[in-house]
Amino acid sequence: IICGALLYISVIGTQFKMMNIIANFESYSQHPGQLYYESNAATGQIMDNERRNNAKVSPNYKEIAASVASKWNLTAPNAVELLEKQFYKENDWDPKRDFFHFHHLYKSGGTSMSGVIDKTIGLPRKGKNFEGVLPGSYPSGDFNHEEALEDINRLLKQGMKREELPYRASYAHTGLRPVYGPEKTRTGEFFLKQLPHKRLRAIAMLRDPTDFRASNHAMIMCGLNYEVNKWNNEREQNGL
């Protein structure tokens, strides 16, 4: 009951927060020759038609970018312009060279993202594993370097060249960066040594802070309730 009540309060708090955002950042307007992103905090010129027409930018992308900026309370003068550029960013993914490490931040949908990796660049599946995913990866656990090294050595002993190793991605609660310097992570150092021919690329998924706190608090409280019930059951079985 306590767990449910706390979660309900957090959800209500999120709703009030979104109502406030919508009230304060409810519109963007396109004027002749200019696109403006309007807010109570700042109103700044983002782009002019002449420059954007030269870049052959679709007006639809302007609207999408402005809508995202408004929803997420982005008040920087060039917020819309930066968002719009993402629609035209050239995809430079090289399936033979790139190696993705997904840093699963707690309570941010990482388990689902790990599943997406399994069923896309992780394919084909071999037994319980996916060929493209480096063993030692866990959707909700830390990266196991020993397990990864064991599989790498297994393939090398079979005569496979290091450049031919099939791994394209890994995932875990373990972070990758920084890869270089005195603060480099164990995982970054491991990948540089074991996969020197790969271009390492780190990805992560973020979550709205309010939703994150609500989800994290609910998980902690449910875990505590489980332990309390377990302790009470043991006492009952012992006649206490």
PDB file of C-alpha atoms in Angstrom:
ATOM      1  CA  ILE A   1       0.000   0.000   0.000  1.00  0.00           C
ATOM      2  CA  ILE A   2       2.821   2.395   0.952  1.00  0.00           C
ATOM      3  CA  CYS A   3       4.666   1.576  -2.266  1.00  0.00           C
ATOM      4  CA  GLY A   4       1.546   2.235  -4.350  1.00  0.00           C
ATOM      5  CA  ALA A   5       0.781   5.484  -2.547  1.00  0.00           C
ATOM      6  CA  LEU A   6       4.302   6.844  -3.078  1.00  0.00           C
ATOM      7  CA  LEU A   7       4.226   5.904  -6.757  1.00  0.00           C
ATOM      8  CA  TYR A   8       0.822   7.619  -7.152  1.00  0.00           C
ATOM      9  CA  ILE A   9       2.152  10.811  -5.552  1.00  0.00           C
ATOM     10  CA  SER A  10       5.166  10.776  -7.892  1.00  0.00           C
ATOM     11  CA  VAL A  11       2.938  10.352 -10.948  1.00  0.00           C
ATOM     12  CA  ILE A  12       0.749  13.283  -9.856  1.00  0.00           C
ATOM     13  CA  GLY A  13       3.893  15.376  -9.387  1.00  0.00           C
ATOM     14  CA  THR A  14       5.008  14.528 -12.926  1.00  0.00           C
ATOM     15  CA  GLN A  15       1.631  15.621 -14.304  1.00  0.00           C
ATOM     16  CA  PHE A  16       1.852  19.001 -12.566  1.00  0.00           C
ATOM     17  CA  LYS A  17       5.361  19.429 -13.926  1.00  0.00           C
ATOM     18  CA  MET A  18       4.253  18.764 -17.499  1.00  0.00           C
ATOM     19  CA  MET A  19       1.289  21.145 -17.087  1.00  0.00           C
ATOM     20  CA  ASN A  20       3.718  23.864 -16.053  1.00  0.00           C
ATOM     21  CA  ILE A  21       5.978  23.228 -19.038  1.00  0.00           C
ATOM     22  CA  ILE A  22       3.053  23.308 -21.451  1.00  0.00           C
ATOM     23  CA  ALA A  23       1.748  26.536 -19.917  1.00  0.00           C
ATOM     24  CA  ASN A  24       5.085  28.328 -20.088  1.00  0.00           C
ATOM     25  CA  PHE A  25       6.302  26.978 -23.410  1.00  0.00           C
ATOM     26  CA  GLU A  26       3.138  26.450 -25.370  1.00  0.00           C
ATOM     27  CA  SER A  27       3.981  27.893 -28.739  1.00  0.00           C
ATOM     28  CA  TYR A  28       6.474  28.569 -31.386  1.00  0.00           C
ATOM     29  CA  SER A  29       5.676  30.893 -34.318  1.00  0.00           C
ATOM     30  CA  GLN A  30       7.022  31.181 -37.809  1.00  0.00           C
ATOM     31  CA  HIS A  31       7.240  34.742 -39.154  1.00  0.00           C
ATOM     32  CA  PRO A  32       8.028  35.904 -42.693  1.00  0.00           C
ATOM     33  CA  GLY A  33      11.758  35.524 -43.137  1.00  0.00           C
ATOM     34  CA  GLN A  34      12.366  34.148 -39.664  1.00  0.00           C
ATOM     35  CA  LEU A  35      11.572  31.256 -37.344  1.00  0.00           C
ATOM     36  CA  TYR A  36      11.220  32.182 -33.673  1.00  0.00           C
ATOM     37  CA  TYR A  37      11.156  29.922 -30.652  1.00  0.00           C
ATOM     38  CA  GLU A  38       9.008  31.650 -28.030  1.00  0.00           C
ATOM     39  CA  SER A  39       9.131  31.170 -24.278  1.00  0.00           C
ATOM     40  CA  ASN A  40       8.671  33.267 -21.168  1.00  0.00           C
ATOM     41  CA  ALA A  41      12.419  33.015 -20.537  1.00  0.00           C
ATOM     42  CA  ALA A  42      13.750  33.943 -23.949  1.00  0.00           C
ATOM     43  CA  THR A  43      12.674  34.815 -27.482  1.00  0.00           C
ATOM     44  CA  GLY A  44      15.460  34.582 -30.008  1.00  0.00           C
ATOM     45  CA  GLN A  45      15.883  34.359 -33.711  1.00  0.00           C
ATOM     46  CA  ILE A  46      16.898  30.831 -34.639  1.00  0.00           C
ATOM     47  CA  MET A  47      17.273  30.887 -38.373  1.00  0.00           C
ATOM     48  CA  ASP A  48      16.423  32.923 -41.443  1.00  0.00           C
ATOM     49  CA  ASN A  49      14.729  31.641 -44.542  1.00  0.00           C
ATOM     50  CA  GLU A  50      17.513  32.537 -46.909  1.00  0.00           C
ATOM     51  CA  ARG A  51      20.156  30.520 -45.038  1.00  0.00           C
ATOM     52  CA  ARG A  52      17.884  27.536 -44.465  1.00  0.00           C
ATOM     53  CA  ASN A  53      16.570  27.572 -48.049  1.00  0.00           C
ATOM     54  CA  ASN A  54      20.136  27.355 -49.276  1.00  0.00           C
ATOM     55  CA  ALA A  55      20.527  24.263 -47.107  1.00  0.00           C
ATOM     56  CA  LYS A  56      17.286  22.863 -48.577  1.00  0.00           C
ATOM     57  CA  VAL A  57      15.721  22.277 -45.178  1.00  0.00           C
ATOM     58  CA  SER A  58      12.201  20.900 -45.031  1.00  0.00           C
ATOM     59  CA  PRO A  59       9.785  23.197 -43.124  1.00  0.00           C
ATOM     60  CA  ASN A  60       8.342  20.082 -41.506  1.00  0.00           C
ATOM     61  CA  TYR A  61      11.639  19.449 -39.729  1.00  0.00           C
ATOM     62  CA  LYS A  62      11.557  22.989 -38.408  1.00  0.00           C
ATOM     63  CA  GLU A  63       8.194  22.315 -36.833  1.00  0.00           C
ATOM     64  CA  ILE A  64       9.315  19.032 -35.304  1.00  0.00           C
ATOM     65  CA  ALA A  65      12.477  20.589 -33.883  1.00  0.00           C
ATOM     66  CA  ALA A  66      10.577  23.557 -32.432  1.00  0.00           C
ATOM     67  CA  SER A  67       7.963  21.237 -30.930  1.00  0.00           C
ATOM     68  CA  VAL A  68      10.656  19.158 -29.211  1.00  0.00           C
ATOM     69  CA  ALA A  69      12.405  22.270 -27.912  1.00  0.00           C
ATOM     70  CA  SER A  70       9.119  23.562 -26.529  1.00  0.00           C
ATOM     71  CA  LYS A  71       8.161  20.300 -24.854  1.00  0.00           C
ATOM     72  CA  TRP A  72      11.509  19.840 -23.149  1.00  0.00           C
ATOM     73  CA  ASN A  73      11.939  23.436 -22.063  1.00  0.00           C
ATOM     74  CA  LEU A  74      15.052  24.137 -24.142  1.00  0.00           C
ATOM     75  CA  THR A  75      15.581  27.886 -23.904  1.00  0.00           C
ATOM     76  CA  ALA A  76      18.991  28.184 -25.594  1.00  0.00           C
ATOM     77  CA  PRO A  77      18.764  30.616 -28.558  1.00  0.00           C
ATOM     78  CA  ASN A  78      19.991  27.968 -31.020  1.00  0.00           C
ATOM     79  CA  ALA A  79      18.108  24.992 -29.548  1.00  0.00           C
ATOM     80  CA  VAL A  80      15.778  24.549 -32.506  1.00  0.00           C
ATOM     81  CA  GLU A  81      18.599  24.908 -35.011  1.00  0.00           C
ATOM     82  CA  LEU A  82      20.697  22.259 -33.267  1.00  0.00           C
ATOM     83  CA  LEU A  83      17.761  19.857 -33.094  1.00  0.00           C
ATOM     84  CA  GLU A  84      16.939  20.406 -36.745  1.00  0.00           C
ATOM     85  CA  LYS A  85      20.487  19.553 -37.783  1.00  0.00           C
ATOM     86  CA  GLN A  86      20.044  16.050 -36.359  1.00  0.00           C
ATOM     87  CA  PHE A  87      17.611  15.242 -39.197  1.00  0.00           C
ATOM     88  CA  TYR A  88      20.371  15.895 -41.724  1.00  0.00           C
ATOM     89  CA  LYS A  89      23.296  14.414 -39.869  1.00  0.00           C
ATOM     90  CA  GLU A  90      25.009  11.942 -42.125  1.00  0.00           C
ATOM     91  CA  ASN A  91      24.933   8.362 -40.937  1.00  0.00           C
ATOM     92  CA  ASP A  92      28.569   7.342 -40.691  1.00  0.00           C
ATOM     93  CA  TRP A  93      28.006   3.924 -39.146  1.00  0.00           C
ATOM     94  CA  ASP A  94      30.463   1.367 -40.470  1.00  0.00           C
ATOM     95  CA  PRO A  95      29.245  -2.158 -39.608  1.00  0.00           C
ATOM     96  CA  LYS A  96      32.713  -3.618 -40.156  1.00  0.00           C
ATOM     97  CA  ARG A  97      34.590  -1.070 -38.064  1.00  0.00           C
ATOM     98  CA  ASP A  98      32.250   0.277 -35.388  1.00  0.00           C
ATOM     99  CA  PHE A  99      31.720  -1.304 -31.981  1.00  0.00           C
ATOM    100  CA  PHE A 100      28.872   0.005 -29.828  1.00  0.00           C
ATOM    101  CA  HIS A 101      28.846  -0.143 -26.047  1.00  0.00           C
ATOM    102  CA  PHE A 102      25.462   0.614 -24.531  1.00  0.00           C
ATOM    103  CA  HIS A 103      25.821   2.062 -21.031  1.00  0.00           C
ATOM    104  CA  HIS A 104      22.620   1.001 -19.273  1.00  0.00           C
ATOM    105  CA  LEU A 105      21.789   3.785 -16.820  1.00  0.00           C
ATOM    106  CA  TYR A 106      19.566   2.521 -14.025  1.00  0.00           C
ATOM    107  CA  LYS A 107      15.789   2.735 -14.503  1.00  0.00           C
ATOM    108  CA  SER A 108      16.050   4.237 -17.968  1.00  0.00           C
ATOM    109  CA  GLY A 109      14.677   1.541 -20.265  1.00  0.00           C
ATOM    110  CA  GLY A 110      18.049  -0.110 -20.768  1.00  0.00           C
ATOM    111  CA  THR A 111      16.753  -3.670 -20.652  1.00  0.00           C
ATOM    112  CA  SER A 112      14.507  -2.955 -23.626  1.00  0.00           C
ATOM    113  CA  MET A 113      17.358  -1.280 -25.500  1.00  0.00           C
ATOM    114  CA  SER A 114      19.605  -4.286 -24.878  1.00  0.00           C
ATOM    115  CA  GLY A 115      16.912  -6.452 -26.436  1.00  0.00           C
ATOM    116  CA  VAL A 116      16.829  -4.187 -29.482  1.00  0.00           C
ATOM    117  CA  ILE A 117      20.606  -4.580 -29.868  1.00  0.00           C
ATOM    118  CA  ASP A 118      20.269  -8.366 -29.614  1.00  0.00           C
ATOM    119  CA  LYS A 119      17.708  -8.504 -32.407  1.00  0.00           C
ATOM    120  CA  THR A 120      19.396  -6.071 -34.780  1.00  0.00           C
ATOM    121  CA  ILE A 121      23.192  -5.828 -34.909  1.00  0.00           C
ATOM    122  CA  GLY A 122      23.431  -8.801 -32.530  1.00  0.00           C
ATOM    123  CA  LEU A 123      22.048 -11.295 -35.049  1.00  0.00           C
ATOM    124  CA  PRO A 124      22.420 -14.109 -35.925  1.00  0.00           C
ATOM    125  CA  ARG A 125      21.574 -15.990 -32.767  1.00  0.00           C
ATOM    126  CA  LYS A 126      23.647 -18.999 -31.811  1.00  0.00           C
ATOM    127  CA  GLY A 127      22.211 -21.000 -28.948  1.00  0.00           C
ATOM    128  CA  LYS A 128      21.518 -18.684 -26.044  1.00  0.00           C
ATOM    129  CA  ASN A 129      23.909 -16.015 -27.327  1.00  0.00           C
ATOM    130  CA  PHE A 130      23.873 -13.503 -30.168  1.00  0.00           C
ATOM    131  CA  GLU A 131      26.911 -13.613 -32.429  1.00  0.00           C
ATOM    132  CA  GLY A 132      27.286  -9.848 -32.686  1.00  0.00           C
ATOM    133  CA  VAL A 133      27.061  -9.217 -28.919  1.00  0.00           C
ATOM    134  CA  LEU A 134      30.265  -9.643 -26.929  1.00  0.00           C
ATOM    135  CA  PRO A 135      29.815 -12.240 -24.136  1.00  0.00           C
ATOM    136  CA  GLY A 136      30.032 -10.646 -20.720  1.00  0.00           C
ATOM    137  CA  SER A 137      27.186  -8.294 -21.649  1.00  0.00           C
ATOM    138  CA  TYR A 138      24.191  -8.298 -19.316  1.00  0.00           C
ATOM    139  CA  PRO A 139      20.970  -6.281 -19.747  1.00  0.00           C
ATOM    140  CA  SER A 140      20.769  -5.590 -16.009  1.00  0.00           C
ATOM    141  CA  GLY A 141      24.231  -6.299 -14.690  1.00  0.00           C
ATOM    142  CA  ASP A 142      27.858  -5.211 -14.804  1.00  0.00           C
ATOM    143  CA  PHE A 143      30.093  -6.104 -17.728  1.00  0.00           C
ATOM    144  CA  ASN A 144      32.023  -9.335 -17.123  1.00  0.00           C
ATOM    145  CA  HIS A 145      35.502  -8.764 -18.555  1.00  0.00           C
ATOM    146  CA  GLU A 146      36.696 -12.298 -17.756  1.00  0.00           C
ATOM    147  CA  GLU A 147      33.799 -13.861 -19.632  1.00  0.00           C
ATOM    148  CA  ALA A 148      34.457 -11.604 -22.618  1.00  0.00           C
ATOM    149  CA  LEU A 149      38.169 -12.419 -22.669  1.00  0.00           C
ATOM    150  CA  GLU A 150      37.441 -16.143 -22.463  1.00  0.00           C
ATOM    151  CA  ASP A 151      35.265 -16.012 -25.586  1.00  0.00           C
ATOM    152  CA  ILE A 152      37.757 -13.840 -27.478  1.00  0.00           C
ATOM    153  CA  ASN A 153      40.594 -16.263 -26.702  1.00  0.00           C
ATOM    154  CA  ARG A 154      38.391 -19.204 -27.678  1.00  0.00           C
ATOM    155  CA  LEU A 155      37.862 -17.818 -31.177  1.00  0.00           C
ATOM    156  CA  LEU A 156      41.509 -16.814 -31.573  1.00  0.00           C
ATOM    157  CA  LYS A 157      42.636 -20.335 -30.637  1.00  0.00           C
ATOM    158  CA  GLN A 158      40.301 -21.702 -33.314  1.00  0.00           C
ATOM    159  CA  GLY A 159      42.322 -19.776 -35.881  1.00  0.00           C
ATOM    160  CA  MET A 160      40.128 -16.711 -36.287  1.00  0.00           C
ATOM    161  CA  LYS A 161      42.025 -13.463 -36.871  1.00  0.00           C
ATOM    162  CA  ARG A 162      41.405 -10.649 -34.396  1.00  0.00           C
ATOM    163  CA  GLU A 163      40.098  -8.439 -37.220  1.00  0.00           C
ATOM    164  CA  GLU A 164      37.515 -11.129 -38.007  1.00  0.00           C
ATOM    165  CA  LEU A 165      35.993 -11.309 -34.523  1.00  0.00           C
ATOM    166  CA  PRO A 166      32.207 -11.051 -34.983  1.00  0.00           C
ATOM    167  CA  TYR A 167      31.438  -8.708 -32.091  1.00  0.00           C
ATOM    168  CA  ARG A 168      29.622  -5.489 -32.947  1.00  0.00           C
ATOM    169  CA  ALA A 169      28.225  -4.420 -29.575  1.00  0.00           C
ATOM    170  CA  SER A 170      28.098  -4.897 -25.829  1.00  0.00           C
ATOM    171  CA  TYR A 171      25.826  -3.655 -23.047  1.00  0.00           C
ATOM    172  CA  ALA A 172      25.875  -3.430 -19.271  1.00  0.00           C
ATOM    173  CA  HIS A 173      25.482  -1.079 -16.326  1.00  0.00           C
ATOM    174  CA  THR A 174      29.239  -0.552 -16.721  1.00  0.00           C
ATOM    175  CA  GLY A 175      30.321   2.676 -18.406  1.00  0.00           C
ATOM    176  CA  LEU A 176      32.862   2.922 -21.224  1.00  0.00           C
ATOM    177  CA  ARG A 177      34.244   6.450 -21.077  1.00  0.00           C
ATOM    178  CA  PRO A 178      36.778   7.856 -20.561  1.00  0.00           C
ATOM    179  CA  VAL A 179      38.761   5.490 -22.759  1.00  0.00           C
ATOM    180  CA  TYR A 180      42.078   7.349 -22.555  1.00  0.00           C
ATOM    181  CA  GLY A 181      44.062   9.173 -19.893  1.00  0.00           C
ATOM    182  CA  PRO A 182      44.603   8.656 -16.172  1.00  0.00           C
ATOM    183  CA  GLU A 183      40.870   8.309 -15.491  1.00  0.00           C
ATOM    184  CA  LYS A 184      40.262   5.682 -18.175  1.00  0.00           C
ATOM    185  CA  THR A 185      37.826   2.934 -17.288  1.00  0.00           C
ATOM    186  CA  ARG A 186      38.661  -0.723 -17.100  1.00  0.00           C
ATOM    187  CA  THR A 187      36.158  -1.399 -19.864  1.00  0.00           C
ATOM    188  CA  GLY A 188      37.643   1.239 -22.160  1.00  0.00           C
ATOM    189  CA  GLU A 189      41.150  -0.107 -21.631  1.00  0.00           C
ATOM    190  CA  PHE A 190      39.903  -3.659 -22.208  1.00  0.00           C
ATOM    191  CA  PHE A 191      38.267  -2.809 -25.551  1.00  0.00           C
ATOM    192  CA  LEU A 192      41.306  -0.887 -26.776  1.00  0.00           C
ATOM    193  CA  LYS A 193      43.517  -3.890 -26.085  1.00  0.00           C
ATOM    194  CA  GLN A 194      41.215  -6.676 -27.250  1.00  0.00           C
ATOM    195  CA  LEU A 195      39.499  -4.883 -30.152  1.00  0.00           C
ATOM    196  CA  PRO A 196      42.163  -2.433 -31.379  1.00  0.00           C
ATOM    197  CA  HIS A 197      40.782  -2.478 -34.927  1.00  0.00           C
ATOM    198  CA  LYS A 198      37.377  -1.210 -33.809  1.00  0.00           C
ATOM    199  CA  ARG A 199      36.083   2.355 -33.498  1.00  0.00           C
ATOM    200  CA  LEU A 200      34.483   2.488 -30.054  1.00  0.00           C
ATOM    201  CA  ARG A 201      31.141   4.286 -29.842  1.00  0.00           C
ATOM    202  CA  ALA A 202      29.283   4.779 -26.574  1.00  0.00           C
ATOM    203  CA  ILE A 203      25.513   5.125 -26.430  1.00  0.00           C
ATOM    204  CA  ALA A 204      23.075   5.596 -23.558  1.00  0.00           C
ATOM    205  CA  MET A 205      19.420   6.400 -22.993  1.00  0.00           C
ATOM    206  CA  LEU A 206      18.271   9.137 -20.605  1.00  0.00           C
ATOM    207  CA  ARG A 207      14.986   9.471 -18.750  1.00  0.00           C
ATOM    208  CA  ASP A 208      13.000  12.410 -17.422  1.00  0.00           C
ATOM    209  CA  PRO A 209      14.384  13.065 -13.892  1.00  0.00           C
ATOM    210  CA  THR A 210      10.969  13.038 -12.229  1.00  0.00           C
ATOM    211  CA  ASP A 211       9.999   9.733 -13.808  1.00  0.00           C
ATOM    212  CA  PHE A 212      13.404   8.322 -12.950  1.00  0.00           C
ATOM    213  CA  ARG A 213      13.092   9.259  -9.274  1.00  0.00           C
ATOM    214  CA  ALA A 214       9.570   7.824  -9.079  1.00  0.00           C
ATOM    215  CA  SER A 215      10.621   4.543 -10.699  1.00  0.00           C
ATOM    216  CA  ASN A 216      13.799   4.236  -8.649  1.00  0.00           C
ATOM    217  CA  HIS A 217      11.982   4.987  -5.382  1.00  0.00           C
ATOM    218  CA  ALA A 218       9.258   2.462  -6.197  1.00  0.00           C
ATOM    219  CA  MET A 219      11.870  -0.201  -6.920  1.00  0.00           C
ATOM    220  CA  ILE A 220      13.670   0.472  -3.623  1.00  0.00           C
ATOM    221  CA  MET A 221      10.469   0.463  -1.581  1.00  0.00           C
ATOM    222  CA  CYS A 222       9.204  -2.739  -3.187  1.00  0.00           C
ATOM    223  CA  GLY A 223      12.560  -4.370  -2.496  1.00  0.00           C
ATOM    224  CA  LEU A 224      12.390  -3.313   1.153  1.00  0.00           C
ATOM    225  CA  ASN A 225       8.825  -4.579   1.449  1.00  0.00           C
ATOM    226  CA  TYR A 226       9.939  -7.924   0.059  1.00  0.00           C
ATOM    227  CA  GLU A 227      12.677  -8.216   2.664  1.00  0.00           C
ATOM    228  CA  VAL A 228      10.262  -7.224   5.457  1.00  0.00           C
ATOM    229  CA  ASN A 229       7.723  -9.839   4.351  1.00  0.00           C
ATOM    230  CA  LYS A 230      10.454 -12.449   4.070  1.00  0.00           C
ATOM    231  CA  TRP A 231      11.658 -11.640   7.609  1.00  0.00           C
ATOM    232  CA  ASN A 232       8.104 -11.779   8.982  1.00  0.00           C
ATOM    233  CA  ASN A 233       7.469 -15.142   7.325  1.00  0.00           C
ATOM    234  CA  GLU A 234      10.643 -16.562   8.854  1.00  0.00           C
ATOM    235  CA  ARG A 235       9.597 -15.328  12.272  1.00  0.00           C
ATOM    236  CA  GLU A 236       6.177 -16.883  11.829  1.00  0.00           C
ATOM    237  CA  GLN A 237       7.689 -20.226  10.825  1.00  0.00           C
ATOM    238  CA  ASN A 238       9.832 -20.131  13.953  1.00  0.00           C
ATOM    239  CA  GLY A 239       6.745 -19.525  16.108  1.00  0.00           C
ATOM    240  CA  LEU A 240       7.579 -15.877  16.850  1.00  0.00           C
TER     241      LEU A 240
END
